[in-house]
PDB file of C-alpha atoms in Angstrom:
ATOM      1  CA  UNK A   1       0.074   7.626 -16.375  1.00  0.00           C
ATOM      2  CA  UNK A   2       2.712   8.671 -15.508  1.00  0.00           C
ATOM      3  CA  UNK A   3      12.740   8.920 -17.863  1.00  0.00           C
ATOM      4  CA  UNK A   4      14.262   9.290 -14.512  1.00  0.00           C
ATOM      5  CA  UNK A   5      13.093  11.879 -12.035  1.00  0.00           C
ATOM      6  CA  UNK A   6      14.385  15.272 -13.488  1.00  0.00           C
ATOM      7  CA  UNK A   7      15.897  18.865 -11.804  1.00  0.00           C
ATOM      8  CA  UNK A   8      15.829  20.142  -8.451  1.00  0.00           C
ATOM      9  CA  UNK A   9      12.638  21.747  -7.677  1.00  0.00           C
ATOM     10  CA  UNK A  10      11.409  25.539  -6.736  1.00  0.00           C
ATOM     11  CA  UNK A  11      11.452  26.936  -3.469  1.00  0.00           C
ATOM     12  CA  UNK A  12       7.962  25.648  -1.656  1.00  0.00           C
ATOM     13  CA  UNK A  13       7.205  22.932  -4.091  1.00  0.00           C
ATOM     14  CA  UNK A  14       5.478  19.988  -2.527  1.00  0.00           C
ATOM     15  CA  UNK A  15       7.257  17.284  -2.450  1.00  0.00           C
ATOM     16  CA  UNK A  16       6.186  14.543  -4.413  1.00  0.00           C
ATOM     17  CA  UNK A  17       4.007  11.825  -3.221  1.00  0.00           C
ATOM     18  CA  UNK A  18       2.252   8.658  -4.888  1.00  0.00           C
ATOM     19  CA  UNK A  19      -0.557   6.802  -2.718  1.00  0.00           C
ATOM     20  CA  UNK A  20      -1.604   3.150  -4.125  1.00  0.00           C
ATOM     21  CA  UNK A  21      -4.419   1.514  -2.775  1.00  0.00           C
ATOM     22  CA  UNK A  22      -5.331  -2.089  -3.311  1.00  0.00           C
ATOM     23  CA  UNK A  23      -9.085  -3.146  -3.481  1.00  0.00           C
ATOM     24  CA  UNK A  24     -10.720  -6.809  -3.432  1.00  0.00           C
ATOM     25  CA  UNK A  25     -13.703  -8.074  -4.707  1.00  0.00           C
ATOM     26  CA  UNK A  26     -14.735  -5.844  -7.760  1.00  0.00           C
ATOM     27  CA  UNK A  27     -16.522  -8.349  -9.997  1.00  0.00           C
ATOM     28  CA  UNK A  28     -14.532 -11.234  -8.545  1.00  0.00           C
ATOM     29  CA  UNK A  29     -10.879  -9.458  -8.787  1.00  0.00           C
ATOM     30  CA  UNK A  30      -8.650  -6.651  -7.852  1.00  0.00           C
ATOM     31  CA  UNK A  31      -8.134  -2.892  -8.994  1.00  0.00           C
ATOM     32  CA  UNK A  32      -5.282  -0.789  -7.933  1.00  0.00           C
ATOM     33  CA  UNK A  33      -6.133   2.925  -7.120  1.00  0.00           C
ATOM     34  CA  UNK A  34      -3.904   5.885  -7.110  1.00  0.00           C
ATOM     35  CA  UNK A  35      -3.467   8.967  -6.015  1.00  0.00           C
ATOM     36  CA  UNK A  36      -0.577  11.296  -6.897  1.00  0.00           C
ATOM     37  CA  UNK A  37       1.342  14.711  -7.060  1.00  0.00           C
ATOM     38  CA  UNK A  38       3.797  14.868  -8.971  1.00  0.00           C
ATOM     39  CA  UNK A  39       6.265  18.158  -8.399  1.00  0.00           C
ATOM     40  CA  UNK A  40       9.147  17.495 -10.610  1.00  0.00           C
ATOM     41  CA  UNK A  41       8.812  13.695 -11.405  1.00  0.00           C
ATOM     42  CA  UNK A  42       9.340  12.445 -15.082  1.00  0.00           C
ATOM     43  CA  UNK A  43       7.831   8.928 -15.335  1.00  0.00           C
ATOM     44  CA  UNK A  44      10.000   7.231 -17.625  1.00  0.00           C
ATOM     45  CA  UNK A  45       8.676   4.800 -20.837  1.00  0.00           C
ATOM     46  CA  UNK A  46       5.807   2.037 -19.661  1.00  0.00           C
ATOM     47  CA  UNK A  47       2.713   0.478 -20.652  1.00  0.00           C
ATOM     48  CA  UNK A  48       0.447  -2.012 -18.046  1.00  0.00           C
ATOM     49  CA  UNK A  49      -1.191  -4.683 -18.842  1.00  0.00           C
ATOM     50  CA  UNK A  50      -4.922  -2.974 -17.697  1.00  0.00           C
ATOM     51  CA  UNK A  51      -6.422   0.660 -18.359  1.00  0.00           C
ATOM     52  CA  UNK A  52      -4.871   3.252 -16.923  1.00  0.00           C
ATOM     53  CA  UNK A  53      -8.075   5.566 -16.625  1.00  0.00           C
ATOM     54  CA  UNK A  54      -7.660   8.868 -13.970  1.00  0.00           C
ATOM     55  CA  UNK A  55      -8.194  12.647 -13.790  1.00  0.00           C
ATOM     56  CA  UNK A  56      -6.507  15.382 -13.459  1.00  0.00           C
ATOM     57  CA  UNK A  57      -7.804  17.192 -10.572  1.00  0.00           C
ATOM     58  CA  UNK A  58      -4.658  20.457  -9.933  1.00  0.00           C
ATOM     59  CA  UNK A  59      -1.961  22.014 -12.660  1.00  0.00           C
ATOM     60  CA  UNK A  60      -1.170  20.637 -16.148  1.00  0.00           C
ATOM     61  CA  UNK A  61       0.055  17.462 -16.935  1.00  0.00           C
ATOM     62  CA  UNK A  62       3.004  16.671 -20.251  1.00  0.00           C
ATOM     63  CA  UNK A  63       2.969  13.450 -21.820  1.00  0.00           C
ATOM     64  CA  UNK A  64       3.981  11.377 -24.714  1.00  0.00           C
ATOM     65  CA  UNK A  65       1.463   8.547 -25.764  1.00  0.00           C
ATOM     66  CA  UNK A  66       1.054   7.298 -29.072  1.00  0.00           C
ATOM     67  CA  UNK A  67       3.977   9.513 -31.032  1.00  0.00           C
ATOM     68  CA  UNK A  68       2.958  12.433 -29.650  1.00  0.00           C
ATOM     69  CA  UNK A  69       2.873  15.308 -26.776  1.00  0.00           C
ATOM     70  CA  UNK A  70      -0.202  15.481 -24.992  1.00  0.00           C
ATOM     71  CA  UNK A  71      -0.955  17.583 -22.302  1.00  0.00           C
ATOM     72  CA  UNK A  72      -3.997  17.607 -19.875  1.00  0.00           C
ATOM     73  CA  UNK A  73      -5.154  20.212 -17.443  1.00  0.00           C
ATOM     74  CA  UNK A  74      -7.871  19.565 -14.312  1.00  0.00           C
ATOM     75  CA  UNK A  75     -10.705  18.815 -14.952  1.00  0.00           C
ATOM     76  CA  UNK A  76      -9.694  16.554 -18.155  1.00  0.00           C
ATOM     77  CA  UNK A  77      -9.584  12.568 -18.063  1.00  0.00           C
ATOM     78  CA  UNK A  78      -6.948  10.938 -19.283  1.00  0.00           C
ATOM     79  CA  UNK A  79      -7.558   7.232 -20.967  1.00  0.00           C
ATOM     80  CA  UNK A  80      -4.032   4.601 -21.420  1.00  0.00           C
ATOM     81  CA  UNK A  81      -4.926   1.698 -23.431  1.00  0.00           C
ATOM     82  CA  UNK A  82      -3.405  -2.214 -21.564  1.00  0.00           C
ATOM     83  CA  UNK A  83       0.078  -2.166 -23.507  1.00  0.00           C
ATOM     84  CA  UNK A  84       0.503   1.421 -24.886  1.00  0.00           C
ATOM     85  CA  UNK A  85       3.275   2.717 -23.998  1.00  0.00           C
ATOM     86  CA  UNK A  86       3.177   6.382 -22.713  1.00  0.00           C
ATOM     87  CA  UNK A  87       5.759   9.256 -20.159  1.00  0.00           C
ATOM     88  CA  UNK A  88       4.369  11.395 -17.768  1.00  0.00           C
ATOM     89  CA  UNK A  89       5.027  14.688 -16.160  1.00  0.00           C
ATOM     90  CA  UNK A  90       4.616  18.056 -15.138  1.00  0.00           C
ATOM     91  CA  UNK A  91       3.664  20.387 -17.701  1.00  0.00           C
ATOM     92  CA  UNK A  92       5.167  23.659 -15.822  1.00  0.00           C
ATOM     93  CA  UNK A  93       6.773  24.128 -12.026  1.00  0.00           C
ATOM     94  CA  UNK A  94       3.252  24.509 -10.690  1.00  0.00           C
ATOM     95  CA  UNK A  95       2.884  20.579 -10.655  1.00  0.00           C
ATOM     96  CA  UNK A  96       0.068  18.042 -11.115  1.00  0.00           C
ATOM     97  CA  UNK A  97      -1.944  15.569  -9.288  1.00  0.00           C
ATOM     98  CA  UNK A  98      -4.562  12.937 -10.154  1.00  0.00           C
ATOM     99  CA  UNK A  99      -6.406  10.020  -9.537  1.00  0.00           C
ATOM    100  CA  UNK A 100      -6.200   7.129 -11.660  1.00  0.00           C
ATOM    101  CA  UNK A 101      -7.246   3.795 -11.746  1.00  0.00           C
ATOM    102  CA  UNK A 102      -6.258   0.019 -13.291  1.00  0.00           C
ATOM    103  CA  UNK A 103      -9.374  -1.568 -14.496  1.00  0.00           C
ATOM    104  CA  UNK A 104      -8.989  -4.756 -16.547  1.00  0.00           C
ATOM    105  CA  UNK A 105     -10.223  -5.366 -20.421  1.00  0.00           C
ATOM    106  CA  UNK A 106     -12.545  -7.306 -19.701  1.00  0.00           C
ATOM    107  CA  UNK A 107     -13.665  -4.630 -17.068  1.00  0.00           C
ATOM    108  CA  UNK A 108     -13.696  -1.836 -18.967  1.00  0.00           C
ATOM    109  CA  UNK A 109     -15.322  -4.174 -21.880  1.00  0.00           C
ATOM    110  CA  UNK A 110     -18.560  -5.727 -19.958  1.00  0.00           C
ATOM    111  CA  UNK A 111     -18.986  -2.173 -17.910  1.00  0.00           C
ATOM    112  CA  UNK A 112     -19.808  -1.088 -21.545  1.00  0.00           C
ATOM    113  CA  UNK A 113     -22.918  -3.304 -22.009  1.00  0.00           C
ATOM    114  CA  UNK A 114     -22.022  -3.854 -25.287  1.00  0.00           C
ATOM    115  CA  UNK A 115     -22.305  -7.789 -26.679  1.00  0.00           C
ATOM    116  CA  UNK A 116     -19.302  -8.265 -27.798  1.00  0.00           C
ATOM    117  CA  UNK A 117     -15.914  -6.726 -29.091  1.00  0.00           C
ATOM    118  CA  UNK A 118     -13.519  -4.033 -27.128  1.00  0.00           C
ATOM    119  CA  UNK A 119     -13.498  -0.069 -26.475  1.00  0.00           C
ATOM    120  CA  UNK A 120     -10.645   2.036 -28.352  1.00  0.00           C
ATOM    121  CA  UNK A 121     -10.088   5.754 -27.529  1.00  0.00           C
ATOM    122  CA  UNK A 122      -8.749   7.211 -30.074  1.00  0.00           C
ATOM    123  CA  UNK A 123      -8.007  10.343 -28.207  1.00  0.00           C
ATOM    124  CA  UNK A 124      -6.728  10.080 -24.749  1.00  0.00           C
ATOM    125  CA  UNK A 125      -8.082  13.146 -23.804  1.00  0.00           C
ATOM    126  CA  UNK A 126     -11.731  13.333 -22.750  1.00  0.00           C
ATOM    127  CA  UNK A 127     -13.260  16.842 -22.219  1.00  0.00           C
ATOM    128  CA  UNK A 128     -15.740  15.501 -20.130  1.00  0.00           C
ATOM    129  CA  UNK A 129     -16.496  17.501 -16.576  1.00  0.00           C
ATOM    130  CA  UNK A 130     -19.800  15.175 -15.690  1.00  0.00           C
ATOM    131  CA  UNK A 131     -17.443  12.327 -15.946  1.00  0.00           C
ATOM    132  CA  UNK A 132     -14.838  13.485 -14.729  1.00  0.00           C
ATOM    133  CA  UNK A 133     -16.328  14.866 -11.222  1.00  0.00           C
ATOM    134  CA  UNK A 134     -18.343  10.832 -11.645  1.00  0.00           C
ATOM    135  CA  UNK A 135     -14.524   9.515 -11.551  1.00  0.00           C
ATOM    136  CA  UNK A 136     -13.300  11.302  -9.146  1.00  0.00           C
ATOM    137  CA  UNK A 137     -16.153   9.873  -6.225  1.00  0.00           C
ATOM    138  CA  UNK A 138     -15.861   6.147  -7.796  1.00  0.00           C
ATOM    139  CA  UNK A 139     -12.104   6.943  -7.052  1.00  0.00           C
ATOM    140  CA  UNK A 140     -12.836   8.671  -3.424  1.00  0.00           C
ATOM    141  CA  UNK A 141     -15.761   5.992  -2.654  1.00  0.00           C
ATOM    142  CA  UNK A 142     -13.429   2.919  -3.416  1.00  0.00           C
ATOM    143  CA  UNK A 143     -10.357   4.246  -2.181  1.00  0.00           C
ATOM    144  CA  UNK A 144     -12.241   5.018   1.547  1.00  0.00           C
ATOM    145  CA  UNK A 145     -14.446   1.579   1.760  1.00  0.00           C
ATOM    146  CA  UNK A 146     -16.770   2.629   3.661  1.00  0.00           C
ATOM    147  CA  UNK A 147     -20.202   0.857   1.934  1.00  0.00           C
ATOM    148  CA  UNK A 148     -18.259  -1.023  -1.464  1.00  0.00           C
ATOM    149  CA  UNK A 149     -21.662  -1.656  -2.866  1.00  0.00           C
ATOM    150  CA  UNK A 150     -21.873   2.087  -3.294  1.00  0.00           C
ATOM    151  CA  UNK A 151     -17.975   2.268  -4.295  1.00  0.00           C
ATOM    152  CA  UNK A 152     -18.333  -0.756  -7.525  1.00  0.00           C
ATOM    153  CA  UNK A 153     -21.706   0.919  -8.066  1.00  0.00           C
ATOM    154  CA  UNK A 154     -19.814   4.261  -8.963  1.00  0.00           C
ATOM    155  CA  UNK A 155     -17.113   2.730 -10.519  1.00  0.00           C
ATOM    156  CA  UNK A 156     -19.016   0.331 -13.145  1.00  0.00           C
ATOM    157  CA  UNK A 157     -21.422   3.693 -13.794  1.00  0.00           C
ATOM    158  CA  UNK A 158     -18.481   5.224 -15.062  1.00  0.00           C
ATOM    159  CA  UNK A 159     -16.385   2.763 -16.837  1.00  0.00           C
ATOM    160  CA  UNK A 160     -19.243   2.102 -18.765  1.00  0.00           C
ATOM    161  CA  UNK A 161     -20.458   5.764 -19.465  1.00  0.00           C
ATOM    162  CA  UNK A 162     -17.211   7.219 -20.734  1.00  0.00           C
ATOM    163  CA  UNK A 163     -16.729   3.700 -23.118  1.00  0.00           C
ATOM    164  CA  UNK A 164     -20.192   4.697 -24.244  1.00  0.00           C
ATOM    165  CA  UNK A 165     -19.550   8.303 -24.637  1.00  0.00           C
ATOM    166  CA  UNK A 166     -15.556   8.546 -25.602  1.00  0.00           C
ATOM    167  CA  UNK A 167     -14.999   4.888 -27.048  1.00  0.00           C
ATOM    168  CA  UNK A 168     -15.044   3.126 -30.409  1.00  0.00           C
ATOM    169  CA  UNK A 169     -15.722  -1.003 -30.964  1.00  0.00           C
ATOM    170  CA  UNK A 170     -13.106  -3.006 -32.364  1.00  0.00           C
ATOM    171  CA  UNK A 171     -14.511  -5.985 -32.884  1.00  0.00           C
ATOM    172  CA  UNK A 172     -13.722  -9.464 -31.550  1.00  0.00           C
ATOM    173  CA  UNK A 173     -10.272 -10.942 -32.515  1.00  0.00           C
ATOM    174  CA  UNK A 174      -9.726  -7.184 -34.008  1.00  0.00           C
ATOM    175  CA  UNK A 175      -6.773  -5.216 -33.693  1.00  0.00           C
ATOM    176  CA  UNK A 176      -6.744  -1.536 -33.210  1.00  0.00           C
ATOM    177  CA  UNK A 177      -5.657   0.672 -35.908  1.00  0.00           C
ATOM    178  CA  UNK A 178      -2.484   1.879 -33.830  1.00  0.00           C
ATOM    179  CA  UNK A 179      -1.504  -2.314 -32.691  1.00  0.00           C
ATOM    180  CA  UNK A 180       1.990  -3.127 -31.754  1.00  0.00           C
ATOM    181  CA  UNK A 181       3.635  -4.937 -34.930  1.00  0.00           C
ATOM    182  CA  UNK A 182       4.053  -8.383 -35.145  1.00  0.00           C
ATOM    183  CA  UNK A 183       7.836  -7.702 -34.599  1.00  0.00           C
ATOM    184  CA  UNK A 184       7.809  -6.014 -31.592  1.00  0.00           C
ATOM    185  CA  UNK A 185       5.127  -8.810 -30.506  1.00  0.00           C
ATOM    186  CA  UNK A 186       7.179 -11.446 -31.057  1.00  0.00           C
ATOM    187  CA  UNK A 187      10.829  -9.792 -29.517  1.00  0.00           C
ATOM    188  CA  UNK A 188       8.874  -8.716 -26.547  1.00  0.00           C
ATOM    189  CA  UNK A 189       7.212 -12.507 -26.003  1.00  0.00           C
ATOM    190  CA  UNK A 190      10.842 -13.835 -26.527  1.00  0.00           C
ATOM    191  CA  UNK A 191      12.351 -10.992 -23.817  1.00  0.00           C
ATOM    192  CA  UNK A 192       9.508 -12.552 -21.327  1.00  0.00           C
ATOM    193  CA  UNK A 193       9.802 -16.543 -21.397  1.00  0.00           C
ATOM    194  CA  UNK A 194      13.548 -15.090 -20.972  1.00  0.00           C
ATOM    195  CA  UNK A 195      13.007 -12.642 -18.401  1.00  0.00           C
ATOM    196  CA  UNK A 196      15.661 -13.482 -15.986  1.00  0.00           C
ATOM    197  CA  UNK A 197      18.371 -14.519 -18.666  1.00  0.00           C
ATOM    198  CA  UNK A 198      17.346 -12.311 -21.464  1.00  0.00           C
ATOM    199  CA  UNK A 199      19.188 -13.187 -25.246  1.00  0.00           C
ATOM    200  CA  UNK A 200      21.225 -10.220 -27.015  1.00  0.00           C
ATOM    201  CA  UNK A 201      20.066  -8.921 -29.869  1.00  0.00           C
ATOM    202  CA  UNK A 202      21.311  -9.681 -32.172  1.00  0.00           C
ATOM    203  CA  UNK A 203      20.426 -13.543 -30.934  1.00  0.00           C
ATOM    204  CA  UNK A 204      16.322 -12.174 -31.781  1.00  0.00           C
ATOM    205  CA  UNK A 205      17.509 -10.600 -34.634  1.00  0.00           C
ATOM    206  CA  UNK A 206      18.675 -13.225 -36.530  1.00  0.00           C
ATOM    207  CA  UNK A 207      16.077 -15.981 -35.272  1.00  0.00           C
ATOM    208  CA  UNK A 208      13.628 -12.978 -37.033  1.00  0.00           C
ATOM    209  CA  UNK A 209      16.214 -12.389 -40.137  1.00  0.00           C
ATOM    210  CA  UNK A 210      16.633  -9.195 -39.166  1.00  0.00           C
ATOM    211  CA  UNK A 211      19.589  -6.768 -38.964  1.00  0.00           C
ATOM    212  CA  UNK A 212      19.747  -5.481 -35.203  1.00  0.00           C
ATOM    213  CA  UNK A 213      18.832  -1.803 -36.648  1.00  0.00           C
ATOM    214  CA  UNK A 214      15.754  -3.063 -38.426  1.00  0.00           C
ATOM    215  CA  UNK A 215      14.763  -5.043 -34.996  1.00  0.00           C
ATOM    216  CA  UNK A 216      15.750  -1.361 -33.227  1.00  0.00           C
ATOM    217  CA  UNK A 217      13.704  -0.100 -35.076  1.00  0.00           C
ATOM    218  CA  UNK A 218      10.530  -2.033 -35.553  1.00  0.00           C
ATOM    219  CA  UNK A 219      10.083  -2.518 -32.028  1.00  0.00           C
ATOM    220  CA  UNK A 220      10.937   1.508 -30.759  1.00  0.00           C
ATOM    221  CA  UNK A 221       8.124   2.691 -33.348  1.00  0.00           C
ATOM    222  CA  UNK A 222       5.683   0.395 -31.981  1.00  0.00           C
ATOM    223  CA  UNK A 223       6.455   0.164 -28.607  1.00  0.00           C
ATOM    224  CA  UNK A 224       7.475   3.931 -28.096  1.00  0.00           C
ATOM    225  CA  UNK A 225      10.449   2.115 -26.247  1.00  0.00           C
ATOM    226  CA  UNK A 226      13.777   0.926 -26.883  1.00  0.00           C
ATOM    227  CA  UNK A 227      14.021  -3.458 -26.177  1.00  0.00           C
ATOM    228  CA  UNK A 228      15.912  -3.182 -22.451  1.00  0.00           C
ATOM    229  CA  UNK A 229      13.349  -0.100 -21.453  1.00  0.00           C
ATOM    230  CA  UNK A 230      10.698  -2.325 -22.455  1.00  0.00           C
ATOM    231  CA  UNK A 231      11.954  -4.888 -20.141  1.00  0.00           C
ATOM    232  CA  UNK A 232      12.793  -3.216 -17.368  1.00  0.00           C
ATOM    233  CA  UNK A 233       9.711  -1.969 -17.365  1.00  0.00           C
ATOM    234  CA  UNK A 234       8.205  -5.399 -17.439  1.00  0.00           C
ATOM    235  CA  UNK A 235      10.603  -6.316 -14.511  1.00  0.00           C
ATOM    236  CA  UNK A 236       8.788  -4.493 -12.826  1.00  0.00           C
ATOM    237  CA  UNK A 237       5.959  -5.403 -13.223  1.00  0.00           C
ATOM    238  CA  UNK A 238       6.556  -8.847 -12.360  1.00  0.00           C
ATOM    239  CA  UNK A 239       8.478  -7.446  -8.761  1.00  0.00           C
ATOM    240  CA  UNK A 240       5.065  -6.116  -8.390  1.00  0.00           C
ATOM    241  CA  UNK A 241       3.069  -9.647  -8.706  1.00  0.00           C
ATOM    242  CA  UNK A 242       5.358 -10.442  -6.223  1.00  0.00           C
ATOM    243  CA  UNK A 243       5.898  -7.990  -4.147  1.00  0.00           C
ATOM    244  CA  UNK A 244       1.770  -8.223  -3.515  1.00  0.00           C
ATOM    245  CA  UNK A 245       2.077 -11.682  -2.955  1.00  0.00           C
ATOM    246  CA  UNK A 246       4.380 -11.352   0.387  1.00  0.00           C
ATOM    247  CA  UNK A 247       8.215 -11.424  -1.411  1.00  0.00           C
ATOM    248  CA  UNK A 248      10.701  -9.087  -0.232  1.00  0.00           C
ATOM    249  CA  UNK A 249      12.207  -6.641  -2.335  1.00  0.00           C
ATOM    250  CA  UNK A 250      15.630  -8.230  -2.716  1.00  0.00           C
ATOM    251  CA  UNK A 251      14.203 -11.393  -3.308  1.00  0.00           C
ATOM    252  CA  UNK A 252      11.178  -9.844  -6.365  1.00  0.00           C
ATOM    253  CA  UNK A 253      14.777  -8.214  -7.917  1.00  0.00           C
ATOM    254  CA  UNK A 254      16.641 -11.391  -8.158  1.00  0.00           C
ATOM    255  CA  UNK A 255      13.542 -13.203  -9.574  1.00  0.00           C
ATOM    256  CA  UNK A 256      12.850 -11.395 -11.875  1.00  0.00           C
ATOM    257  CA  UNK A 257      16.065 -10.715 -13.290  1.00  0.00           C
ATOM    258  CA  UNK A 258      17.411  -6.771 -11.635  1.00  0.00           C
ATOM    259  CA  UNK A 259      21.247  -6.926 -10.477  1.00  0.00           C
ATOM    260  CA  UNK A 260      20.173  -6.277  -7.291  1.00  0.00           C
ATOM    261  CA  UNK A 261      17.991  -4.164  -4.818  1.00  0.00           C
ATOM    262  CA  UNK A 262      19.283  -0.921  -5.601  1.00  0.00           C
ATOM    263  CA  UNK A 263      18.280  -1.745  -9.909  1.00  0.00           C
ATOM    264  CA  UNK A 264      15.092  -3.085  -8.791  1.00  0.00           C
ATOM    265  CA  UNK A 265      14.090   0.132  -6.068  1.00  0.00           C
ATOM    266  CA  UNK A 266      15.538   2.547  -9.699  1.00  0.00           C
ATOM    267  CA  UNK A 267      13.229   0.893 -12.119  1.00  0.00           C
ATOM    268  CA  UNK A 268      10.457   0.484  -9.756  1.00  0.00           C
ATOM    269  CA  UNK A 269      10.420   4.272  -9.054  1.00  0.00           C
ATOM    270  CA  UNK A 270      10.695   5.572 -12.425  1.00  0.00           C
ATOM    271  CA  UNK A 271       7.560   3.654 -13.543  1.00  0.00           C
ATOM    272  CA  UNK A 272       5.802   3.705 -10.505  1.00  0.00           C
ATOM    273  CA  UNK A 273       6.730   6.596  -8.432  1.00  0.00           C
ATOM    274  CA  UNK A 274       6.975   4.951  -5.244  1.00  0.00           C
ATOM    275  CA  UNK A 275      10.194   2.301  -3.710  1.00  0.00           C
ATOM    276  CA  UNK A 276       9.197  -1.298  -4.187  1.00  0.00           C
ATOM    277  CA  UNK A 277       8.863  -1.028   0.183  1.00  0.00           C
ATOM    278  CA  UNK A 278       6.636   1.902   0.373  1.00  0.00           C
ATOM    279  CA  UNK A 279       4.958  -0.386  -2.098  1.00  0.00           C
ATOM    280  CA  UNK A 280       5.137  -3.109  -0.273  1.00  0.00           C
ATOM    281  CA  UNK A 281       3.737  -1.552   3.112  1.00  0.00           C
ATOM    282  CA  UNK A 282       0.783  -0.248   1.285  1.00  0.00           C
ATOM    283  CA  UNK A 283      -0.432  -3.017  -0.205  1.00  0.00           C
ATOM    284  CA  UNK A 284      -0.424  -5.293   3.358  1.00  0.00           C
ATOM    285  CA  UNK A 285      -1.757  -2.375   5.099  1.00  0.00           C
ATOM    286  CA  UNK A 286      -5.064  -2.308   2.984  1.00  0.00           C
ATOM    287  CA  UNK A 287      -8.074  -3.027   4.747  1.00  0.00           C
ATOM    288  CA  UNK A 288      -9.359  -5.926   2.632  1.00  0.00           C
ATOM    289  CA  UNK A 289     -13.400  -4.916   1.927  1.00  0.00           C
ATOM    290  CA  UNK A 290     -15.880  -8.083   1.275  1.00  0.00           C
ATOM    291  CA  UNK A 291     -17.118  -8.652  -2.716  1.00  0.00           C
ATOM    292  CA  UNK A 292     -20.101  -6.934  -3.478  1.00  0.00           C
ATOM    293  CA  UNK A 293     -23.275  -8.256  -4.917  1.00  0.00           C
TER     294      UNK A 293
END
């Protein structure tokens, strides 16, 4: 839930920290967890393929989401839906700390117990102290992995409760009212397909029968960022998958179209808050858990 790192911090301010953990065996898939304290970094606009569901545990966070400036204080739950562009950073010099988990849309829908349909959260900031506490317990249990069954149970229970209390159902095949336009989806699909050697704006606009200005405006209105920024964060997501598979950062940078490892590192830090090397090490050093049954 988490623009490039901001200016210098106040004297005595603790350094930014972001620790990623991967837990295996959650409904047959893996689940990423984040434990972070942010004192000055402001995350660049980016989106996730999964939900990002977190709880602020200290300080005050500010973010841009769906065209609004939002704030979440300690005890607030923040829910970012898949594909939704957002930023994130400290609202004041005190910084903030948060815990976050990244479940797939399928996992969130299954946990809700609904018979069909996907959950949509009209309000991304949820004030629910009971669920905030339960979310913290689930995150801790999953991260420590002392009892895999307990961690999975806590996760599914709190996800189900969040959906049932604070979401509405989108019918199968439907879309939430703020969905990306057809133009933006077409541009994103083209950039994704040609990630290493992307087309120019003029080429994409001509193929869609639009001017470059029309394309840029439609894409920014729908995605919350210009096409070049969307492509960079999409490359980060692809590079992350390659790092998970054991590729070195320099190899991943080349395979997803970054100019070099330094280019990858700059964007990786802007989107994920850590360097590619630190992320790769945290994934490789994780303790694998057996699937719970």
